Amino acid sequence: MLAPKKGLLAADESIKSASLRLTAVGAPSTEEYRRRYRELFINTDGIQNYVSGIILHDETMYQMDNSGRPFLEVLKEKNILIGIKVDEGTQVDPDSENETVTEGLDDLEERLQKYVAKGAVFAKWRAVIKIGENLPSLGNIKKEAKNLASYAELCQKYGLVPVIEPEVLREGNHTITESEAVLIQTLKTVFEAIAKKNVDLSGLILKTSMVIAGSEQEKSAPEVVAKATVRALKISVPQNIGGIVFLSGGQESVEATENLNAINSIKELPRRATYSYARALQEDALKIWAGKEENVSEARKIFLHRLKMNSLASVAEYSPELE
Ligand code: 13P
């Protein structure tokens, strides 16, 4: 999963999110168009040079590409590892009405076994932490941490690599300093909860937010984001975890590449850090494609370019002139 110069593609947007993204570019938000959206990326020639694994949504597991081949077969042929999003989205936290809790533990064991039988080798669970007035609450972070830990333990029981994603949201007016403090507290709480379970840390991947100022604040320079991110991860993440990947969290595509490059330029993390982006890899291509067959080849060029840029950033060899 963490092969040099590769990362993960998060192609696991929920049906609701994928539909919203299609509507935003004027494409129909039907199952068929979600299938074409997945096809656009999965069948891009050369994707396997930059992507070691793809996180799929349950719907895609059963769909076929344009030639009628199951997407799962296409991925196996390209030597791309199959991942599956297994959380079932968020619900309002009954103890804190402005926060949410991620659900999906109830029937998780059966679902994990089903996905293993279909060829999945890793899984993802996303928890959402919101920064705001008196937020996040410690109670909410603890609940999310406990669920992430239970999920990780079950994944390993069935032979799947757990990717744990406690996402600290960018939305809001918080400073980069507040973002750093919340990420540290979140990750410390998550790894405390994991320590209470039977989890092999070396077989677990952390998918984290970068330390970044709120969306209503001015953007910080990549070097500032990188220093704060590395500082936060060094004090809150055990040295012996399997790896670290980043979500893009609504950053512009080039911004996400620059920040990843700056983080890897510091060379202080115990493991190299790479991308597990959805929007920062797909969004530019999606806009060009706009649901139209005649735009597929142009959109794939853009997608491949973003992959190349992020691949370089994952080994600190990116520079903006390459854009
Ligand atoms: P973004 O890169 O768009 O934040 O998505 C990553 C992801 O997997 C969210 O769960």
PDB file of N, CA and C and ligand atoms in Angstrom, residues 10-13 21 55 85 87 124 126 165 167 207 246-251 276-281, ligand 1:
ATOM      1  N   ALA A  10      -8.845   7.921  -3.139  1.00  0.00           N
ATOM      2  CA  ALA A  10     -10.101   7.755  -2.397  1.00  0.00           C
ATOM      3  C   ALA A  10     -11.254   7.974  -3.370  1.00  0.00           C
ATOM      4  N   ALA A  11     -11.763   6.864  -3.904  1.00  0.00           N
ATOM      5  CA  ALA A  11     -12.879   6.931  -4.861  1.00  0.00           C
ATOM      6  C   ALA A  11     -14.125   6.364  -4.190  1.00  0.00           C
ATOM      7  N   ASP A  12     -14.297   6.743  -2.935  1.00  0.00           N
ATOM      8  CA  ASP A  12     -15.341   6.115  -2.124  1.00  0.00           C
ATOM      9  C   ASP A  12     -16.395   7.112  -1.666  1.00  0.00           C
ATOM     10  N   GLU A  13     -16.554   8.212  -2.413  1.00  0.00           N
ATOM     11  CA  GLU A  13     -17.577   9.175  -2.010  1.00  0.00           C
ATOM     12  C   GLU A  13     -18.907   8.461  -1.857  1.00  0.00           C
ATOM     13  N   ARG A  21     -21.410  15.927  -6.555  1.00  0.00           N
ATOM     14  CA  ARG A  21     -20.281  16.316  -7.415  1.00  0.00           C
ATOM     15  C   ARG A  21     -20.670  16.253  -8.892  1.00  0.00           C
ATOM     16  N   ILE A  55      -9.663   3.170  -2.724  1.00  0.00           N
ATOM     17  CA  ILE A  55     -10.748   2.953  -1.756  1.00  0.00           C
ATOM     18  C   ILE A  55     -12.064   3.072  -2.518  1.00  0.00           C
ATOM     19  N   LYS A  85     -14.607   1.405   1.738  1.00  0.00           N
ATOM     20  CA  LYS A  85     -15.092   2.262   2.832  1.00  0.00           C
ATOM     21  C   LYS A  85     -16.162   1.473   3.572  1.00  0.00           C
ATOM     22  N   ASP A  87     -17.447   2.491   6.870  1.00  0.00           N
ATOM     23  CA  ASP A  87     -18.332   3.200   7.796  1.00  0.00           C
ATOM     24  C   ASP A  87     -19.626   3.535   7.063  1.00  0.00           C
ATOM     25  N   LYS A 124     -11.522   1.425   5.090  1.00  0.00           N
ATOM     26  CA  LYS A 124     -11.430   2.801   5.618  1.00  0.00           C
ATOM     27  C   LYS A 124     -12.641   3.146   6.466  1.00  0.00           C
ATOM     28  N   ARG A 126     -14.128   6.713   8.378  1.00  0.00           N
ATOM     29  CA  ARG A 126     -13.906   8.148   8.572  1.00  0.00           C
ATOM     30  C   ARG A 126     -14.750   8.675   9.728  1.00  0.00           C
ATOM     31  N   GLU A 165      -9.386   7.111   9.726  1.00  0.00           N
ATOM     32  CA  GLU A 165      -9.420   8.499   9.242  1.00  0.00           C
ATOM     33  C   GLU A 165     -10.208   9.404  10.194  1.00  0.00           C
ATOM     34  N   GLU A 167     -10.954  12.745  10.577  1.00  0.00           N
ATOM     35  CA  GLU A 167     -10.768  13.996   9.817  1.00  0.00           C
ATOM     36  C   GLU A 167     -11.134  15.213  10.655  1.00  0.00           C
ATOM     37  N   LYS A 207      -4.932   7.850   8.287  1.00  0.00           N
ATOM     38  CA  LYS A 207      -5.264   8.840   7.243  1.00  0.00           C
ATOM     39  C   LYS A 207      -5.685  10.107   7.978  1.00  0.00           C
ATOM     40  N   PHE A 246      -2.507  11.252   3.766  1.00  0.00           N
ATOM     41  CA  PHE A 246      -3.282  12.472   4.012  1.00  0.00           C
ATOM     42  C   PHE A 246      -4.551  12.515   3.169  1.00  0.00           C
ATOM     43  N   LEU A 247      -5.579  13.105   3.742  1.00  0.00           N
ATOM     44  CA  LEU A 247      -6.775  13.474   2.967  1.00  0.00           C
ATOM     45  C   LEU A 247      -6.548  14.899   2.476  1.00  0.00           C
ATOM     46  N   SER A 248      -7.300  15.330   1.468  1.00  0.00           N
ATOM     47  CA  SER A 248      -7.072  16.694   0.982  1.00  0.00           C
ATOM     48  C   SER A 248      -8.016  17.698   1.636  1.00  0.00           C
ATOM     49  N   GLY A 249      -9.174  17.260   2.070  1.00  0.00           N
ATOM     50  CA  GLY A 249     -10.028  18.094   2.912  1.00  0.00           C
ATOM     51  C   GLY A 249     -10.478  19.424   2.347  1.00  0.00           C
ATOM     52  N   GLY A 250     -10.630  19.504   1.031  1.00  0.00           N
ATOM     53  CA  GLY A 250     -11.121  20.737   0.434  1.00  0.00           C
ATOM     54  C   GLY A 250     -10.013  21.716   0.060  1.00  0.00           C
ATOM     55  N   GLN A 251      -8.752  21.270   0.133  1.00  0.00           N
ATOM     56  CA  GLN A 251      -7.669  22.127  -0.369  1.00  0.00           C
ATOM     57  C   GLN A 251      -7.753  22.168  -1.891  1.00  0.00           C
ATOM     58  N   SER A 276      -3.846  10.231  -0.010  1.00  0.00           N
ATOM     59  CA  SER A 276      -5.040   9.393  -0.147  1.00  0.00           C
ATOM     60  C   SER A 276      -6.179  10.361  -0.424  1.00  0.00           C
ATOM     61  N   TYR A 277      -6.019  11.099  -1.529  1.00  0.00           N
ATOM     62  CA  TYR A 277      -6.939  12.199  -1.821  1.00  0.00           C
ATOM     63  C   TYR A 277      -8.131  11.729  -2.650  1.00  0.00           C
ATOM     64  N   ALA A 278      -9.241  12.410  -2.437  1.00  0.00           N
ATOM     65  CA  ALA A 278     -10.389  12.272  -3.338  1.00  0.00           C
ATOM     66  C   ALA A 278     -10.442  13.529  -4.208  1.00  0.00           C
ATOM     67  N   ARG A 279     -10.877  14.644  -3.586  1.00  0.00           N
ATOM     68  CA  ARG A 279     -11.072  15.855  -4.385  1.00  0.00           C
ATOM     69  C   ARG A 279      -9.803  16.371  -5.052  1.00  0.00           C
ATOM     70  N   ALA A 280      -8.688  16.416  -4.345  1.00  0.00           N
ATOM     71  CA  ALA A 280      -7.479  17.023  -4.910  1.00  0.00           C
ATOM     72  C   ALA A 280      -6.910  16.209  -6.074  1.00  0.00           C
ATOM     73  N   LEU A 281      -7.354  14.958  -6.224  1.00  0.00           N
ATOM     74  CA  LEU A 281      -6.921  14.178  -7.391  1.00  0.00           C
ATOM     75  C   LEU A 281      -7.966  14.182  -8.498  1.00  0.00           C
TER      76      LEU A 281
HETATM   77  P1  13P B   1     -10.716  14.446   0.272  1.00  0.00           P
HETATM   78  O1  13P B   1      -9.316  14.202  -0.201  1.00  0.00           O
HETATM   79  O2  13P B   1     -11.603  15.033  -0.770  1.00  0.00           O
HETATM   80  O3  13P B   1     -10.756  15.184   1.578  1.00  0.00           O
HETATM   81  O4  13P B   1     -11.346  13.027   0.569  1.00  0.00           O
HETATM   82  C1  13P B   1     -10.613  12.081   1.248  1.00  0.00           C
HETATM   83  C2  13P B   1     -11.504  11.117   1.901  1.00  0.00           C
HETATM   84  O5  13P B   1     -11.274   9.930   1.817  1.00  0.00           O
HETATM   85  C3  13P B   1     -12.642  11.611   2.696  1.00  0.00           C
HETATM   86  O6  13P B   1     -13.182  10.561   3.436  1.00  0.00           O
END
